[in-house]
Amino acid sequence: QLHLQESGPGLVKPSETLSLTCTVSGDSVSSSSYYWAWVRQTPGRGLEWVGSVYQSGRTDYSPSLKSRLTMSVDTSKNQFSLKLNSVTAADTAVYYCASAMIVFGGAIAFDWGQGTLVTVSS
Amino acid sequence: DIVMTQSPDSLAVSVGERATINCKSSQSVLYSSNNKNYLAWFQQKPGQPPKLLIYWASTRESGVPDRFSGSGSGTDFTLTISSLQAEDVAVYYCQQYYNIPSWTFGQGTKVEIK
């Protein structure tokens, strides 16, 4: 079982960049058994996949966020990160990091971080 | 995108009674080459992250009580709590992982005690 922990500012101003980091313990972010995902949750939109990053550095982003999103992996710190620029109030959400275990071509979200609330407000 | 639709949005069940939640996907999540349904169920309690209960539509995650069961195939799935306990009060979500890396979730079903 992996342990994941999100960190980052809880308040971001409109038009600025939201930056979050997820620290992983229990396995390496370099493991080929997983890729690493961000999911956000709002009362209005529910649970929404934001994007995923692989140990190779390959990324996949939600089409609705692709133009503003950057994700990366830092193997030296066993972390992965998310940067979302030009934020608006609509980006206010609880952000979760999660592991996606790759099995039979699917990816099962066995482990999640506790989540961090990010509020976009001036 | 595969759209996941749950019903009902909420339900109230007496302790010890059965709770049934339905989930329908806009396209099949059954992969014919291995006959597996790429469908999971999660439980979320207030202030907590989603917790994986069931994957492959019917495989219980380790440590999940056997009163939780999943069934269905293709586009129609069911989560059943055979004898509802007070600690089962939560919101339940279905999720497809067929169309990876993009996960999509149902809108959630809130389960309460009657």
GROMACS .gro file of C-alpha atoms in nm:
model
  236
    1GLN     CA    1   0.000   0.000   0.000
    2LEU     CA    2   0.129   0.341  -0.095
    3HIS     CA    3   0.107   0.658   0.108
    4LEU     CA    4   0.054   0.982  -0.082
    5GLN     CA    5   0.054   1.332   0.061
    6GLU     CA    6  -0.035   1.654  -0.118
    7SER     CA    7   0.131   1.984  -0.031
    8GLY     CA    8   0.102   2.337  -0.159
    9PRO     CA    9  -0.068   2.671  -0.099
   10GLY     CA   10  -0.430   2.667   0.004
   11LEU     CA   11  -0.501   3.009  -0.146
   12VAL     CA   12  -0.411   3.128  -0.494
   13LYS     CA   13  -0.500   3.461  -0.653
   14PRO     CA   14  -0.694   3.472  -0.980
   15SER     CA   15  -0.473   3.464  -1.292
   16GLU     CA   16  -0.182   3.316  -1.094
   17THR     CA   17  -0.043   2.962  -1.094
   18LEU     CA   18  -0.164   2.681  -0.871
   19SER     CA   19   0.124   2.452  -0.774
   20LEU     CA   20   0.086   2.126  -0.586
   21THR     CA   21   0.325   1.844  -0.501
   22CYS     CA   22   0.247   1.486  -0.408
   23THR     CA   23   0.504   1.295  -0.204
   24VAL     CA   24   0.491   0.919  -0.242
   25SER     CA   25   0.611   0.659   0.007
   26GLY     CA   26   0.591   0.283  -0.015
   27ASP     CA   27   0.723   0.259  -0.369
   28SER     CA   28   0.919   0.460  -0.621
   29VAL     CA   29   0.764   0.708  -0.862
   30SER     CA   30   1.001   0.544  -1.110
   31SER     CA   31   0.809   0.217  -1.083
   32SER     CA   32   0.668   0.097  -1.413
   33SER     CA   33   0.373  -0.054  -1.223
   34TYR     CA   34   0.207   0.284  -1.181
   35TYR     CA   35   0.133   0.612  -1.328
   36TRP     CA   36   0.045   0.911  -1.114
   37ALA     CA   37  -0.273   1.110  -1.130
   38TRP     CA   38  -0.444   1.421  -1.005
   39VAL     CA   39  -0.818   1.431  -0.944
   40ARG     CA   40  -1.012   1.730  -0.821
   41GLN     CA   41  -1.350   1.752  -0.653
   42THR     CA   42  -1.606   2.029  -0.636
   43PRO     CA   43  -1.969   2.023  -0.524
   44GLY     CA   44  -2.077   2.120  -0.874
   45ARG     CA   45  -1.858   1.903  -1.094
   46GLY     CA   46  -1.800   1.608  -0.861
   47LEU     CA   47  -1.483   1.403  -0.909
   48GLU     CA   48  -1.289   1.517  -1.216
   49TRP     CA   49  -0.972   1.360  -1.357
   50VAL     CA   50  -0.719   1.639  -1.408
   51GLY     CA   51  -0.424   1.458  -1.560
   52SER     CA   52  -0.164   1.185  -1.530
   53VAL     CA   53   0.212   1.159  -1.547
   54TYR     CA   54   0.423   0.850  -1.610
   55GLN     CA   55   0.762   0.759  -1.472
   56SER     CA   56   0.899   0.830  -1.819
   57GLY     CA   57   0.774   1.187  -1.795
   58ARG     CA   58   0.496   1.133  -2.048
   59THR     CA   59   0.183   1.325  -1.956
   60ASP     CA   60  -0.187   1.307  -2.036
   61TYR     CA   61  -0.414   1.596  -1.953
   62SER     CA   62  -0.786   1.658  -1.938
   63PRO     CA   63  -0.876   1.832  -2.265
   64SER     CA   64  -1.053   2.108  -2.073
   65LEU     CA   65  -0.736   2.191  -1.878
   66LYS     CA   66  -0.465   2.097  -2.125
   67SER     CA   67  -0.373   2.449  -2.229
   68ARG     CA   68  -0.305   2.554  -1.867
   69LEU     CA   69  -0.162   2.237  -1.713
   70THR     CA   70   0.187   2.100  -1.655
   71MET     CA   71   0.266   1.784  -1.465
   72SER     CA   72   0.605   1.633  -1.386
   73VAL     CA   73   0.784   1.369  -1.184
   74ASP     CA   74   1.085   1.427  -0.957
   75THR     CA   75   1.248   1.090  -0.899
   76SER     CA   76   1.514   1.233  -0.665
   77LYS     CA   77   1.244   1.340  -0.418
   78ASN     CA   78   0.995   1.064  -0.501
   79GLN     CA   79   0.737   1.325  -0.586
   80PHE     CA   80   0.515   1.432  -0.870
   81SER     CA   81   0.366   1.773  -0.923
   82LEU     CA   82   0.095   1.978  -1.087
   83LYS     CA   83   0.101   2.335  -1.211
   84LEU     CA   84  -0.218   2.499  -1.334
   85ASN     CA   85  -0.180   2.852  -1.463
   86SER     CA   86  -0.422   3.138  -1.517
   87VAL     CA   87  -0.654   3.009  -1.248
   88THR     CA   88  -1.005   3.136  -1.189
   89ALA     CA   89  -1.264   3.074  -0.920
   90ALA     CA   90  -1.376   2.770  -1.120
   91ASP     CA   91  -1.046   2.600  -1.026
   92THR     CA   92  -1.135   2.614  -0.657
   93ALA     CA   93  -1.153   2.250  -0.550
   94VAL     CA   94  -1.013   1.978  -0.331
   95TYR     CA   95  -0.719   1.835  -0.522
   96TYR     CA   96  -0.625   1.470  -0.470
   97CYS     CA   97  -0.318   1.288  -0.589
   98ALA     CA   98  -0.359   0.918  -0.658
   99SER     CA   99  -0.164   0.619  -0.775
  100ALA     CA  100  -0.288   0.435  -1.082
  101MET     CA  101  -0.174   0.074  -1.076
  102ILE     CA  102  -0.149  -0.056  -1.430
  103VAL     CA  103  -0.321  -0.393  -1.460
  104PHE     CA  104  -0.439  -0.562  -1.782
  105GLY     CA  105  -0.421  -0.232  -1.964
  106GLY     CA  106  -0.636  -0.056  -1.708
  107ALA     CA  107  -0.532   0.165  -1.420
  108ILE     CA  108  -0.685   0.109  -1.078
  109ALA     CA  109  -0.675   0.388  -0.820
  110PHE     CA  110  -0.587   0.187  -0.512
  111ASP     CA  111  -0.431   0.470  -0.311
  112TRP     CA  112  -0.516   0.838  -0.269
  113GLY     CA  113  -0.376   1.129  -0.078
  114GLN     CA  114  -0.591   1.298   0.186
  115GLY     CA  115  -0.664   1.587  -0.048
  116THR     CA  116  -0.591   1.956  -0.022
  117LEU     CA  117  -0.838   2.239  -0.061
  118VAL     CA  118  -0.722   2.509  -0.298
  119THR     CA  119  -0.924   2.829  -0.306
  120VAL     CA  120  -0.883   3.080  -0.585
  121SER     CA  121  -0.959   3.424  -0.450
  122SER     CA  122  -0.809   3.770  -0.432
  123ASP     CA  123  -1.545   1.054  -2.295
  124ILE     CA  124  -1.733   0.773  -2.129
  125VAL     CA  125  -2.014   0.922  -1.920
  126MET     CA  126  -2.107   0.743  -1.599
  127THR     CA  127  -2.459   0.792  -1.464
  128GLN     CA  128  -2.565   0.670  -1.122
  129SER     CA  129  -2.910   0.617  -0.976
  130PRO     CA  130  -3.055   0.712  -0.742
  131ASP     CA  131  -2.883   1.034  -0.635
  132SER     CA  132  -2.963   0.947  -0.274
  133LEU     CA  133  -3.129   0.676  -0.074
  134ALA     CA  134  -3.224   0.614   0.287
  135VAL     CA  135  -3.216   0.258   0.415
  136SER     CA  136  -3.281   0.112   0.759
  137VAL     CA  137  -2.992  -0.049   0.943
  138GLY     CA  138  -2.974  -0.414   0.845
  139GLU     CA  139  -3.159  -0.363   0.519
  140ARG     CA  140  -3.023  -0.385   0.164
  141ALA     CA  141  -2.898  -0.082  -0.028
  142THR     CA  142  -2.865  -0.096  -0.406
  143ILE     CA  143  -2.691   0.159  -0.625
  144ASN     CA  144  -2.691   0.149  -1.003
  145CYS     CA  145  -2.434   0.278  -1.249
  146LYS     CA  146  -2.467   0.301  -1.625
  147SER     CA  147  -2.184   0.380  -1.866
  148SER     CA  148  -2.240   0.552  -2.200
  149GLN     CA  149  -2.039   0.280  -2.371
  150SER     CA  150  -1.929  -0.066  -2.275
  151VAL     CA  151  -1.637  -0.096  -2.034
  152LEU     CA  152  -1.604  -0.468  -2.099
  153TYR     CA  153  -1.278  -0.554  -2.269
  154SER     CA  154  -1.360  -0.854  -2.484
  155SER     CA  155  -1.007  -0.994  -2.503
  156ASN     CA  156  -0.993  -1.067  -2.129
  157ASN     CA  157  -1.365  -1.051  -2.039
  158LYS     CA  158  -1.300  -0.795  -1.768
  159ASN     CA  159  -1.516  -0.496  -1.686
  160TYR     CA  160  -1.303  -0.190  -1.616
  161LEU     CA  161  -1.534  -0.056  -1.348
  162ALA     CA  162  -1.464   0.037  -0.987
  163TRP     CA  163  -1.669   0.150  -0.688
  164PHE     CA  164  -1.553   0.398  -0.426
  165GLN     CA  165  -1.685   0.504  -0.087
  166GLN     CA  166  -1.627   0.858   0.034
  167LYS     CA  167  -1.698   0.982   0.384
  168PRO     CA  168  -1.694   1.354   0.475
  169GLY     CA  169  -1.347   1.501   0.485
  170GLN     CA  170  -1.189   1.184   0.348
  171PRO     CA  171  -1.059   1.080   0.006
  172PRO     CA  172  -1.244   0.822  -0.200
  173LYS     CA  173  -1.173   0.470  -0.080
  174LEU     CA  174  -1.160   0.185  -0.330
  175LEU     CA  175  -1.418  -0.082  -0.249
  176ILE     CA  176  -1.447  -0.290  -0.565
  177TYR     CA  177  -1.263  -0.319  -0.896
  178TRP     CA  178  -1.312  -0.531  -1.207
  179ALA     CA  179  -1.680  -0.467  -1.128
  180SER     CA  180  -1.695  -0.742  -0.865
  181THR     CA  181  -1.356  -0.791  -0.695
  182ARG     CA  182  -1.356  -0.664  -0.339
  183GLU     CA  183  -1.049  -0.474  -0.230
  184SER     CA  184  -0.860  -0.627   0.062
  185GLY     CA  185  -1.022  -0.544   0.396
  186VAL     CA  186  -1.361  -0.446   0.252
  187PRO     CA  187  -1.646  -0.619   0.437
  188ASP     CA  188  -1.824  -0.889   0.241
  189ARG     CA  189  -2.157  -0.710   0.277
  190PHE     CA  190  -2.034  -0.500  -0.016
  191SER     CA  191  -2.069  -0.665  -0.353
  192GLY     CA  192  -2.054  -0.554  -0.714
  193SER     CA  193  -2.221  -0.700  -1.019
  194GLY     CA  194  -2.301  -0.625  -1.380
  195SER     CA  195  -2.128  -0.621  -1.716
  196GLY     CA  196  -2.093  -0.410  -2.026
  197THR     CA  197  -2.277  -0.088  -1.948
  198ASP     CA  198  -2.491  -0.169  -1.642
  199PHE     CA  199  -2.352  -0.222  -1.295
  200THR     CA  200  -2.477  -0.247  -0.937
  201LEU     CA  201  -2.323  -0.198  -0.596
  202THR     CA  202  -2.511  -0.378  -0.321
  203ILE     CA  203  -2.471  -0.336   0.052
  204SER     CA  204  -2.646  -0.647   0.181
  205SER     CA  205  -2.704  -0.532   0.539
  206LEU     CA  206  -2.648  -0.161   0.588
  207GLN     CA  207  -2.448  -0.058   0.893
  208ALA     CA  208  -2.426   0.288   1.046
  209GLU     CA  209  -2.062   0.318   0.934
  210ASP     CA  210  -2.169   0.272   0.571
  211VAL     CA  211  -2.323   0.621   0.559
  212ALA     CA  212  -2.125   0.783   0.278
  213VAL     CA  213  -2.133   0.887  -0.084
  214TYR     CA  214  -2.062   0.609  -0.332
  215TYR     CA  215  -1.911   0.660  -0.677
  216CYS     CA  216  -1.863   0.434  -0.975
  217GLN     CA  217  -1.564   0.494  -1.201
  218GLN     CA  218  -1.452   0.361  -1.537
  219TYR     CA  219  -1.086   0.292  -1.603
  220TYR     CA  220  -1.138   0.143  -1.951
  221ASN     CA  221  -1.053   0.461  -2.132
  222ILE     CA  222  -0.724   0.528  -1.957
  223PRO     CA  223  -0.555   0.747  -1.865
  224SER     CA  224  -0.880   0.939  -1.845
  225TRP     CA  225  -1.092   0.825  -1.555
  226THR     CA  226  -1.454   0.929  -1.534
  227PHE     CA  227  -1.675   0.906  -1.231
  228GLY     CA  228  -2.045   0.891  -1.168
  229GLN     CA  229  -2.208   1.186  -0.995
  230GLY     CA  230  -2.231   0.998  -0.666
  231THR     CA  231  -2.508   0.839  -0.459
  232LYS     CA  232  -2.557   0.950  -0.101
  233VAL     CA  233  -2.654   0.670   0.137
  234GLU     CA  234  -2.820   0.761   0.465
  235ILE     CA  235  -2.989   0.579   0.750
  236LYS     CA  236  -3.369   0.579   0.750
   0.00000   0.00000   0.00000
